[in-house]
Tab-separated table of C-alpha atoms and ligand atoms in Angstrom:
chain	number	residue	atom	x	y	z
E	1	UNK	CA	-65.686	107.074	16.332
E	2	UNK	CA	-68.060	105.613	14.196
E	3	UNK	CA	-69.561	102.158	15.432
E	4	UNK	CA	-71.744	102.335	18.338
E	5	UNK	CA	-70.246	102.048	21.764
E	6	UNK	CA	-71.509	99.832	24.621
E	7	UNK	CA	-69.767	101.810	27.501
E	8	UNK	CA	-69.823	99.539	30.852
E	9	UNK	CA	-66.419	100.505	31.898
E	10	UNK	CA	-67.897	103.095	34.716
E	11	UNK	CA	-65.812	102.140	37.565
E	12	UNK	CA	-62.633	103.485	35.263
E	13	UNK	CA	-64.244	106.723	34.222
E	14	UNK	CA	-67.245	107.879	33.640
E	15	UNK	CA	-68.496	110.518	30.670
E	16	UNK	CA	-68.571	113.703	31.940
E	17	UNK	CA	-72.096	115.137	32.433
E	18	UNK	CA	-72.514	118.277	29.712
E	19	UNK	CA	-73.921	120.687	32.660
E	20	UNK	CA	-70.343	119.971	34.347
E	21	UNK	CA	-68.501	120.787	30.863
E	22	UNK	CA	-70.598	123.565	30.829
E	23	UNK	CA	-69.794	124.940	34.259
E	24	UNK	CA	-65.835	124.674	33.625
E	25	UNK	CA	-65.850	126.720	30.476
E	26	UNK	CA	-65.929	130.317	31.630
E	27	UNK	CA	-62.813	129.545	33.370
E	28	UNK	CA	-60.890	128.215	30.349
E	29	UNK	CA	-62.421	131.324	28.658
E	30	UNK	CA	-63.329	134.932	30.103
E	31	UNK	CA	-62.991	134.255	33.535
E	32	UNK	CA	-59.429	133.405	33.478
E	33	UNK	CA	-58.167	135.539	36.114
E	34	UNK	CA	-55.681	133.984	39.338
E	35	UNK	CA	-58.095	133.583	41.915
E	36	UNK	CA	-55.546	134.682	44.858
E	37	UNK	CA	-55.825	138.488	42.282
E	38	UNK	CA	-56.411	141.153	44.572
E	39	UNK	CA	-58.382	142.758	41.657
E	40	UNK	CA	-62.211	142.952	41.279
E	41	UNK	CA	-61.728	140.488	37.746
E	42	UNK	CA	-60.409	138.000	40.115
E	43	UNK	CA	-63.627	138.076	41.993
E	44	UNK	CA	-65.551	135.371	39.640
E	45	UNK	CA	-62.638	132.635	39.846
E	46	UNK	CA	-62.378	133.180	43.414
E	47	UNK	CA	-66.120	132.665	43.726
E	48	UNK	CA	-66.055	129.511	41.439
E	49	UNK	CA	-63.930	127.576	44.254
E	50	UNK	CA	-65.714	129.026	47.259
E	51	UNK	CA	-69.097	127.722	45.075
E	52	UNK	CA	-67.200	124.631	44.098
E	53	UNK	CA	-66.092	124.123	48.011
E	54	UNK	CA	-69.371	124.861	49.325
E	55	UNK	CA	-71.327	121.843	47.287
E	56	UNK	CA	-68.466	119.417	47.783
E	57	UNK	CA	-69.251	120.305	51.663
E	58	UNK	CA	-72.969	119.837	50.928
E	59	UNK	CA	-72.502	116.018	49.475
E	60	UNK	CA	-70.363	114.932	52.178
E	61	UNK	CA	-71.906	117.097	55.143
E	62	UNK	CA	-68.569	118.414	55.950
E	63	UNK	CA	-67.640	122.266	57.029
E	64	UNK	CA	-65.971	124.050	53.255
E	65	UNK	CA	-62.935	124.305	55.339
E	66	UNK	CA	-62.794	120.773	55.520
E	67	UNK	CA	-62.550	120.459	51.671
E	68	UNK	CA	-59.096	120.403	49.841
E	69	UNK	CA	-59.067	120.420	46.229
E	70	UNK	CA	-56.355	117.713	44.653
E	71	UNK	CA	-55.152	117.002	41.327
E	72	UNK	CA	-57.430	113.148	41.826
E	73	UNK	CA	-57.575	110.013	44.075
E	74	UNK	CA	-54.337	109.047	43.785
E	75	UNK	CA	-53.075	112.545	45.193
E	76	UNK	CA	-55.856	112.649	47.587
E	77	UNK	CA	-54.679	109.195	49.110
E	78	UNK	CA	-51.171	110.095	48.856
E	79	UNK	CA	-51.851	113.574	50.792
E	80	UNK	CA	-53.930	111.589	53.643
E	81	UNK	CA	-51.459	109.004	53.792
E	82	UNK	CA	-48.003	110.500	54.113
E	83	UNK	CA	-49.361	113.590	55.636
E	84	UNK	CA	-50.773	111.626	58.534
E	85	UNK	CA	-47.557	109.288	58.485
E	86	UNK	CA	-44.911	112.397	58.562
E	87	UNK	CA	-46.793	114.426	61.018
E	88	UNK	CA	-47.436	111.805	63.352
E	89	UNK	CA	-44.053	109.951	63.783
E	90	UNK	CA	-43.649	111.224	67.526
E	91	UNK	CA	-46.648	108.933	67.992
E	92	UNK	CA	-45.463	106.037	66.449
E	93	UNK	CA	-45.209	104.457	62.667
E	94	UNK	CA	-47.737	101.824	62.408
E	95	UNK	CA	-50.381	101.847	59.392
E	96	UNK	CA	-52.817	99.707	59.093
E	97	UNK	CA	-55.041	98.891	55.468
E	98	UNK	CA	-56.118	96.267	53.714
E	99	UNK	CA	-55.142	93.869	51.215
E	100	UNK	CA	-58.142	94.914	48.962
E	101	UNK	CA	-57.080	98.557	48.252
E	102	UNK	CA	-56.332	99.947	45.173
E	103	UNK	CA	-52.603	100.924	44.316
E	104	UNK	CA	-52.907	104.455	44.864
E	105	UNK	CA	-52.942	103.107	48.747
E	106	UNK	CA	-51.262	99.929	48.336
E	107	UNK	CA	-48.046	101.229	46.485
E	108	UNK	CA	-48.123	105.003	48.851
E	109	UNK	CA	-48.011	101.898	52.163
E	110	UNK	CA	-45.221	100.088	50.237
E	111	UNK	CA	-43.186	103.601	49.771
E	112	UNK	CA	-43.442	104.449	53.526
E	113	UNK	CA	-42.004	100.403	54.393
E	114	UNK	CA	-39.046	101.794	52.808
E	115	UNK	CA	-38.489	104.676	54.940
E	116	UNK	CA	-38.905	102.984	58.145
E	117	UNK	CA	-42.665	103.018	58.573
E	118	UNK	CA	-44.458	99.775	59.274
E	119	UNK	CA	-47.733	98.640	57.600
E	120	UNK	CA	-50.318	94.983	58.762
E	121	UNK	CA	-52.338	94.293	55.199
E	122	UNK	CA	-55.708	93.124	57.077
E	123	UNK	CA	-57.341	90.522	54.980
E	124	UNK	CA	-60.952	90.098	53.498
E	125	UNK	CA	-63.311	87.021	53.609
E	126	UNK	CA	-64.562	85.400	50.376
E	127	UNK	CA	-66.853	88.595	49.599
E	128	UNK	CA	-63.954	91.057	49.988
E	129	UNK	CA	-65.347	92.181	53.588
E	130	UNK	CA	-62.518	93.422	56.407
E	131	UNK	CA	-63.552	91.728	59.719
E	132	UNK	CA	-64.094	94.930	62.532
E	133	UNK	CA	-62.304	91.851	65.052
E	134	UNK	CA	-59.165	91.744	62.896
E	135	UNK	CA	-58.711	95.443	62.782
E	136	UNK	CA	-59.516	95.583	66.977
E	137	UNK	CA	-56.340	92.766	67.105
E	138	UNK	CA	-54.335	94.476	64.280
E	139	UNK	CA	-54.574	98.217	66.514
E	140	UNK	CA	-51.141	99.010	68.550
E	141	UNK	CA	-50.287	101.900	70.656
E	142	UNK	CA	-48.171	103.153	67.974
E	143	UNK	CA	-51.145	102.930	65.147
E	144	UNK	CA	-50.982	106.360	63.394
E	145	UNK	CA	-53.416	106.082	60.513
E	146	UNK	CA	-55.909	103.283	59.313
E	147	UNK	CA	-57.045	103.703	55.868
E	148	UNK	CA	-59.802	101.066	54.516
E	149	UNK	CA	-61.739	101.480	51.316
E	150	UNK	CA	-65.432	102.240	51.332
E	151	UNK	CA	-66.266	100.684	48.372
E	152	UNK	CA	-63.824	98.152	46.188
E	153	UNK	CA	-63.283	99.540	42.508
E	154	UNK	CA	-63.151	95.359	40.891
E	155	UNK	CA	-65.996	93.713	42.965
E	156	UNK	CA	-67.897	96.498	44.687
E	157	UNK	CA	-67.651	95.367	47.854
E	158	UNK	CA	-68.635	98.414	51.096
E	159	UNK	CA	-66.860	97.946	53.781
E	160	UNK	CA	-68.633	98.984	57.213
E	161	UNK	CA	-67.133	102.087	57.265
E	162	UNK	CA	-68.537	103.295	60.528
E	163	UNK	CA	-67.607	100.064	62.837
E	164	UNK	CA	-64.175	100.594	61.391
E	165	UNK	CA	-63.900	104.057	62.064
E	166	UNK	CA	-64.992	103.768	65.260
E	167	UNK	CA	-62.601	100.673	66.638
E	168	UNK	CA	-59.820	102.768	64.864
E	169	UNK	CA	-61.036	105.962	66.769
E	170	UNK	CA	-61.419	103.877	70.139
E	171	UNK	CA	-57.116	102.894	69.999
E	172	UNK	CA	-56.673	106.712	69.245
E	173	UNK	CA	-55.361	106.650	65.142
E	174	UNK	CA	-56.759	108.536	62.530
E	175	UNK	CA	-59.478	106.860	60.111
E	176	UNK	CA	-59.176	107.828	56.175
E	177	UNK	CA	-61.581	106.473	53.628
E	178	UNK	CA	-61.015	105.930	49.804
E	179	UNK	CA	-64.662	106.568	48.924
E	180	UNK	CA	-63.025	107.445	45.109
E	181	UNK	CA	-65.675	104.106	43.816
E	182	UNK	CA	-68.390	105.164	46.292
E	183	UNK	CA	-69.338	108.731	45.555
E	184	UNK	CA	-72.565	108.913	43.370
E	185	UNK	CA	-73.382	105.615	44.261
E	186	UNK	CA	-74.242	105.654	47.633
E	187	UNK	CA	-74.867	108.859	50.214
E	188	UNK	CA	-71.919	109.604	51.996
E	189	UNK	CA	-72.006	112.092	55.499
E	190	UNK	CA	-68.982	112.342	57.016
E	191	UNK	CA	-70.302	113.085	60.408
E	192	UNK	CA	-72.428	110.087	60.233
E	193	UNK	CA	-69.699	107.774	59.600
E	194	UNK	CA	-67.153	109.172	62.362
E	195	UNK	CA	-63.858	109.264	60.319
E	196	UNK	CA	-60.894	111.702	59.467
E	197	UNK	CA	-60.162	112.028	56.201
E	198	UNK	CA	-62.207	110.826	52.918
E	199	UNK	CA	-61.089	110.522	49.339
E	200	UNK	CA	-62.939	111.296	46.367
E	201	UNK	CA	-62.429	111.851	42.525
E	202	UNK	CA	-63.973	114.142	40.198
E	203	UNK	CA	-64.005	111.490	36.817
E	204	UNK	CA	-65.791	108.536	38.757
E	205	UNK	CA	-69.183	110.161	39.165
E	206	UNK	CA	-69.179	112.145	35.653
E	207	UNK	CA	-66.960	115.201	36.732
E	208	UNK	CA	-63.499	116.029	34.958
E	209	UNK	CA	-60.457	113.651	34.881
E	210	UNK	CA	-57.517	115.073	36.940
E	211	UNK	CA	-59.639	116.523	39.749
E	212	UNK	CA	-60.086	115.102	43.506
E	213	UNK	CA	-60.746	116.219	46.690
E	214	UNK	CA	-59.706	115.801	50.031
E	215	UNK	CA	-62.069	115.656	53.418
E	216	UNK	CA	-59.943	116.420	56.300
E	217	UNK	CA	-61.570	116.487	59.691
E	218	UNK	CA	-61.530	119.992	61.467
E	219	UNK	CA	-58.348	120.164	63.554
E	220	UNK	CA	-56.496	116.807	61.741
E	221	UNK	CA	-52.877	117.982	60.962
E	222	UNK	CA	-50.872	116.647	58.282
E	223	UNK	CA	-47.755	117.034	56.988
E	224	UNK	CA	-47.806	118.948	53.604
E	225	UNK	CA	-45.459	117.197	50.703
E	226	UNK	CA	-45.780	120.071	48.546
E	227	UNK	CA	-44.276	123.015	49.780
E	228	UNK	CA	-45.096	126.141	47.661
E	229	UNK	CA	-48.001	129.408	48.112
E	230	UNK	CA	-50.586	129.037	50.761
E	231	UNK	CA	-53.145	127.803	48.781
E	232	UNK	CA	-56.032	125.453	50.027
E	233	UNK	CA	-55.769	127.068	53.718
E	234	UNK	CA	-52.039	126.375	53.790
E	235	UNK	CA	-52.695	122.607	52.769
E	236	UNK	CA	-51.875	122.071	49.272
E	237	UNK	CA	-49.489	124.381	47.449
E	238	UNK	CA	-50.422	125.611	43.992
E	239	UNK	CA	-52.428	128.013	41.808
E	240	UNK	CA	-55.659	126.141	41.867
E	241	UNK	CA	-57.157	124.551	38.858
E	242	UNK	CA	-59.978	126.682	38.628
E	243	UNK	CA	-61.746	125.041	35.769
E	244	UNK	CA	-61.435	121.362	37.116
E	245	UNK	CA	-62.681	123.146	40.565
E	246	UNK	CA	-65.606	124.350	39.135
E	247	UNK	CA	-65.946	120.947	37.392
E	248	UNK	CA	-65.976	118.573	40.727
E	249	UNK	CA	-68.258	120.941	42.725
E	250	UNK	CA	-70.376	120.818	39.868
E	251	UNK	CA	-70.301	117.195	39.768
E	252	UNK	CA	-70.943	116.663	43.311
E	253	UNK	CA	-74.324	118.902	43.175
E	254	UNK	CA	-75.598	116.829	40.385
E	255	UNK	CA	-74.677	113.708	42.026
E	256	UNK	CA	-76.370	114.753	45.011
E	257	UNK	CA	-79.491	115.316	42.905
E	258	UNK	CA	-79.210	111.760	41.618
E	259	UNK	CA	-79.312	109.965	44.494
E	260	UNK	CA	-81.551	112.026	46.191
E	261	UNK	CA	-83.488	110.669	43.122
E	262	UNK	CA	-83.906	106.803	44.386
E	263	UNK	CA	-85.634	105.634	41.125
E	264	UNK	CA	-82.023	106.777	39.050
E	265	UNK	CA	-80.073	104.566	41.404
E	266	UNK	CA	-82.680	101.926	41.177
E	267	UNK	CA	-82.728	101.884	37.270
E	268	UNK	CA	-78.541	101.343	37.514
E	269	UNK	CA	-79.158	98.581	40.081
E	270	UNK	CA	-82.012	96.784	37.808
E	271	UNK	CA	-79.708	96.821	34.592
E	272	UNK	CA	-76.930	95.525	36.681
E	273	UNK	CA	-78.978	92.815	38.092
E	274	UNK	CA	-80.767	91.642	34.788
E	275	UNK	CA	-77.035	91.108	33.630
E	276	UNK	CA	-76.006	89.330	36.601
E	277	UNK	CA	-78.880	86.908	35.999
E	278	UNK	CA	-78.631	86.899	32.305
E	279	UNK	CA	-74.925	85.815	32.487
E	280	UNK	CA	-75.578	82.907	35.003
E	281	UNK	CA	-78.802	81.716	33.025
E	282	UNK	CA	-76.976	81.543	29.660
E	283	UNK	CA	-73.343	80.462	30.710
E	284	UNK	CA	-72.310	77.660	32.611
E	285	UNK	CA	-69.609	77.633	35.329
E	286	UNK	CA	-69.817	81.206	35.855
E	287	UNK	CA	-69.329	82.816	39.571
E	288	UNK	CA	-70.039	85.699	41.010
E	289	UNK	CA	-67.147	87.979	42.877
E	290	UNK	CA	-67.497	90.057	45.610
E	291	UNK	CA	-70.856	90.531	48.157
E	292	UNK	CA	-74.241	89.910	47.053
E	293	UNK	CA	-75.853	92.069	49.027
E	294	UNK	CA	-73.064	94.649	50.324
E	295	UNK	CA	-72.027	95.769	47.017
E	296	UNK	CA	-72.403	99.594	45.038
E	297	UNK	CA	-75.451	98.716	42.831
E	298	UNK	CA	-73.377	99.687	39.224
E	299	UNK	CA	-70.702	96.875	39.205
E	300	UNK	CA	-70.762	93.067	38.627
E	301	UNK	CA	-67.704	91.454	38.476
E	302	UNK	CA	-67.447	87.503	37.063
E	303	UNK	CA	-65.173	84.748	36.990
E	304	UNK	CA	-66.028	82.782	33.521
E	305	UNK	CA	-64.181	79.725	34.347
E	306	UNK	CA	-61.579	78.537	32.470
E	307	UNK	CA	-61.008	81.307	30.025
E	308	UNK	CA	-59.231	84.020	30.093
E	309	UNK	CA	-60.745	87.571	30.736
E	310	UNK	CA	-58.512	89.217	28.625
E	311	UNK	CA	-59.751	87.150	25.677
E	312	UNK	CA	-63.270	87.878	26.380
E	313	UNK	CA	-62.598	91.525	26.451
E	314	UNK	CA	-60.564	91.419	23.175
E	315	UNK	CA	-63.618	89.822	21.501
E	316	UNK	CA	-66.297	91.814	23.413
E	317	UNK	CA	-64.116	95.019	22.280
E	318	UNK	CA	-64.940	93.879	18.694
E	319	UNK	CA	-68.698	94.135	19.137
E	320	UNK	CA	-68.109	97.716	20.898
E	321	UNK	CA	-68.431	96.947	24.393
E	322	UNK	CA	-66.361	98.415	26.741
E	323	UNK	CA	-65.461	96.125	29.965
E	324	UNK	CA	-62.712	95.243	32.052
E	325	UNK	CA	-60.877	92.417	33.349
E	326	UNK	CA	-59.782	93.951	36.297
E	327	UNK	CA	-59.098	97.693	37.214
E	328	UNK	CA	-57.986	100.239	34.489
E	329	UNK	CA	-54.744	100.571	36.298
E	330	UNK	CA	-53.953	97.074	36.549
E	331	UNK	CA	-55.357	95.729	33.129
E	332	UNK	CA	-51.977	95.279	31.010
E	333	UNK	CA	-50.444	93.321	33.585
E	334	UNK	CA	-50.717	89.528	33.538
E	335	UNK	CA	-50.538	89.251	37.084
E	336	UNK	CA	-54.334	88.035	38.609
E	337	UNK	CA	-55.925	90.584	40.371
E	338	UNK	CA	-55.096	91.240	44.009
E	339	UNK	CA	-58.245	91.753	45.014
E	340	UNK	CA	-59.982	88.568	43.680
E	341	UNK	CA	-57.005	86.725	45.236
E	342	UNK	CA	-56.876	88.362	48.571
E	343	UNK	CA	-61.004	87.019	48.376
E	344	UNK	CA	-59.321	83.548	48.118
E	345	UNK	CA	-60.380	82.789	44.418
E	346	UNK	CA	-57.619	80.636	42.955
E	347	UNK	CA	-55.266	81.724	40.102
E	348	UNK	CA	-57.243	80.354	37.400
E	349	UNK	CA	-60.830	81.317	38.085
E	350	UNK	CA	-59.072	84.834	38.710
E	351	UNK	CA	-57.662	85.145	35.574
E	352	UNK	CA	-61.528	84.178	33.583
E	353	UNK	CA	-62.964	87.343	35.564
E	354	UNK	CA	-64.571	90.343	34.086
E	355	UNK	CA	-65.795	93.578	35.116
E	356	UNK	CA	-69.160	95.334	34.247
E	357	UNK	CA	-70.133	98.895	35.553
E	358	UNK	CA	-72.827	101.057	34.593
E	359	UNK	CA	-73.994	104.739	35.434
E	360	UNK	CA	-76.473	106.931	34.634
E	361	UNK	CA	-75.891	106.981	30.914
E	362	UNK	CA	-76.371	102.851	30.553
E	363	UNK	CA	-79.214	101.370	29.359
E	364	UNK	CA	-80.925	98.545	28.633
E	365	UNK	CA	-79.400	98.332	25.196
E	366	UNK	CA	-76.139	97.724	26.871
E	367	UNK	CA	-76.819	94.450	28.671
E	368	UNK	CA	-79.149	93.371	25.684
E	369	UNK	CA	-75.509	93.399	23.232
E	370	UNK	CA	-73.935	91.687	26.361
E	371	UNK	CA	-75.858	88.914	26.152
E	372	UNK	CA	-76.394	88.778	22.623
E	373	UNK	CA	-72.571	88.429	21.999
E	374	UNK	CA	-70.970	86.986	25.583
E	375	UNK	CA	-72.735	83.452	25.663
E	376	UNK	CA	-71.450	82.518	22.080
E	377	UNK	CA	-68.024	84.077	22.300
E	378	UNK	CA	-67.355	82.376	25.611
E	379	UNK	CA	-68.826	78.959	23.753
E	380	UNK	CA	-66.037	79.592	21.113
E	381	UNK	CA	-63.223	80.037	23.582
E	382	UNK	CA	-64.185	77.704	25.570
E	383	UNK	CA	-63.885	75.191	23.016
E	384	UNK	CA	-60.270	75.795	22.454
E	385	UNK	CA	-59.659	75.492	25.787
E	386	UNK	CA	-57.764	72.628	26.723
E	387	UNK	CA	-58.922	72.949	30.944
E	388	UNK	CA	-62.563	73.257	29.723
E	389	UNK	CA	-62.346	70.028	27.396
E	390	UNK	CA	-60.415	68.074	29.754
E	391	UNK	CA	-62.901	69.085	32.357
E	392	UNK	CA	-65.839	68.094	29.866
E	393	UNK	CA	-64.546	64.840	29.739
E	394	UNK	CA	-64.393	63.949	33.230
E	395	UNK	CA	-67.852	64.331	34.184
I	1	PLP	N1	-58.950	104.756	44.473
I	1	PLP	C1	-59.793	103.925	43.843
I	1	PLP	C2	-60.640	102.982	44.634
I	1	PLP	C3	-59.894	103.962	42.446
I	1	PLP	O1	-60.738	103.148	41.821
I	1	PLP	C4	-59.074	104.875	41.726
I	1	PLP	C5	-59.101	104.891	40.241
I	1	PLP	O2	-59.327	103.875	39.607
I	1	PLP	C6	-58.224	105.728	42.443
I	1	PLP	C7	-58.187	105.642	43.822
I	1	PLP	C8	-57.352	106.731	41.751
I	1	PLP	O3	-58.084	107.852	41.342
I	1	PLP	P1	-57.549	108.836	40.190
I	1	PLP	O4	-57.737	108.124	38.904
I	1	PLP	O5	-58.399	110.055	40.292
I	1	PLP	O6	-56.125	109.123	40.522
């Protein structure tokens, strides 16, 4: 690649941090041994996971046990979801989520409607928040599972994760947490915030793509949808992928590290801010999505009205910056997002939103080619807009 890259595209993956690369390689290499080898040589690969399982336990404050390695967030939110929904159906088959969650939730919610399970969508105010009040009304004796993201992966938005948990622990279901946009970016302990099962994966805080990892309270049952070898304690069937394993635990200890470093999160939140203010100084008719205060400190996501996001990100793309208009999954689609509408931001305005977030790795050089480029290319599209112009005229 030869132009220079302006990577703000965080919340869809993140680079992977060398010491992590570094830590997989044995196990692509030497160390390539089975870990469930009897043998001495499969010693170091066995060792790798219980390492790997040990920090993962560390960053969340969970027991090792309580750690299953997945294949990513989408398999970790699958495995909490079904497995609490088929091994809990002498209880009853209510779920309850939200309308905010990404699809590896939304669409897993939509599956189980079609065999007979039943699912409430709890909405969000104009910030993206889910009431505790609506959830306490929502709860029925035959509630199996709620599952409420911690942190949204378009506008940012953290949910209180502990008042949830604890109304959903009160009517006697099971709390899970997609934390997949929250790891790295804020602490998260488990114990402290009283729920079942967590979510996490391994690309979204500089760790390797096609890893995740499942926290599963101590004595939670679910129903396995694998069936294979005993691996993971009898919980998820398959030789393990030692090298990604190595990878995520990696990852977790350095992100650890990070945020026990305040001034590392405080750099991401300054650059983030400085574009946030940049963007509404220089460019009228801008708004703001999601919470201004409750919201991870890397992302800003903003409605330019009466343009289309797409269009900015085709021209930003030109100048080498990397944003999107949405999440990764759903860019493509022409559909608004979900999220922005479930916030009760109308088609239009939805449609003009983009999404900036940083990590580590960003710098000030990265907002400075924002705002060099964004207030002129949204000038030119602007003024082929036919909603803008009309709009112009009326005031
Ligand atoms: N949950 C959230 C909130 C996400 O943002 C994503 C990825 O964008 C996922 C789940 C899916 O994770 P993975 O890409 O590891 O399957």
């Amino acid at each position: 690649m030869g132009n220079k890259i302006y990577y703000l595209d965080n919340n869809a993956t993140t680079k992977t941090d060398p010491a992590v690369l570094e830590a997989m390689l044995p196990y692509f290499g030497e160390e390539y041994a089975n870990p469930s080898g009897v043998y001495s040589f499969a010693q170091g690969a066995k060792k790798a996971i219980d390492d790997a399982r040990e920090q993962a336990a560390s960053f969340l404050n969970a027991d090792p046990k309580e750690i299953v390695f997945t294949s990513g967030g989408t398999e970790s939110d699958n495995m909490a979801i079904k497995g609490i929904a088929y091994a809990n159906t002498d209880k009853g088959r209510h779920i309850i989520t939200s309308k905010i969650e990404h699809h590896a939730i939304l669409n897993t919610c939509k599956y189980l409607e079609k065999q007979g399970f039943e699912v409430t969508y709890l909405p969000v105010d104009k910030y993206g928040i889910v009431d505790p009040g609506e959830l306490k009304k929502a709860l029925r004796k035959d509630t199996v599972l709620v599952s409420i993201m911690y942190a949204n992966n378009e506008i940012g938005t953290i949910q209180d994760i502990s008042t949830l948990a604890r109304v959903t622990k009160e009517a006697g279901a099971y709390f899970h947490t997609d934390a997949v946009q929250a790891a790295g970016k804020t602490a998260l302990d488990v114990k402290e915030l009283g729920i079942d099962m967590l979510s996490l994966s391994g690309h979204k805080f500089h760790g390797p793509k096609g890893t995740g990892l499942l926290y599963l309270r101590k004595g939670v049952r679910i129903h396995s949808f694998m069936q294979g070898g005993h691996h993971e304690f009898n919980r998820r069937a398959g030789t393990e992928n030692v090298p990604g394993i190595a990878g995520i635990g990696k990852a977790c200890a350095i992100a650890a590290a990070h945020l026990a470093d305040n001034n590392d999160m405080k750099r991401i939140k300054a650059l983030r801010d400085s574009l946030e203010k940049g963007i509404l100084e220089k460019i009228p008719d801008v708004q703001v999505n999601g919470h201004p205060g409750k919201r991870v400190d890397n992302t800003l996501n903003v409605s330019v009205r009466h343009i289309e996001g797409e269009a900015m990100l085709i021209h930003m793309d030109f100048e080498g910056i990397c944003a999107s208009s949405g999440s990764a999954c759903t860019s493509g689609s022409l559909e608004p997002s979900h999220v922005l509408l479930a916030c009760g931001v109308d088609h239009e305005t939805a449609h003009g939103s983009i999404r900036f977030s940083f990590s580590k790795y960003s710098s000030q050089e990265d907002v400075d080619k924002v705002m060099e480029v964004l207030p002129g290319i949204t000038q030119k599209l602007r003024s082929m807009s036919p909603m803008w112009n009309e709009r112009k005229k009326n005031r």
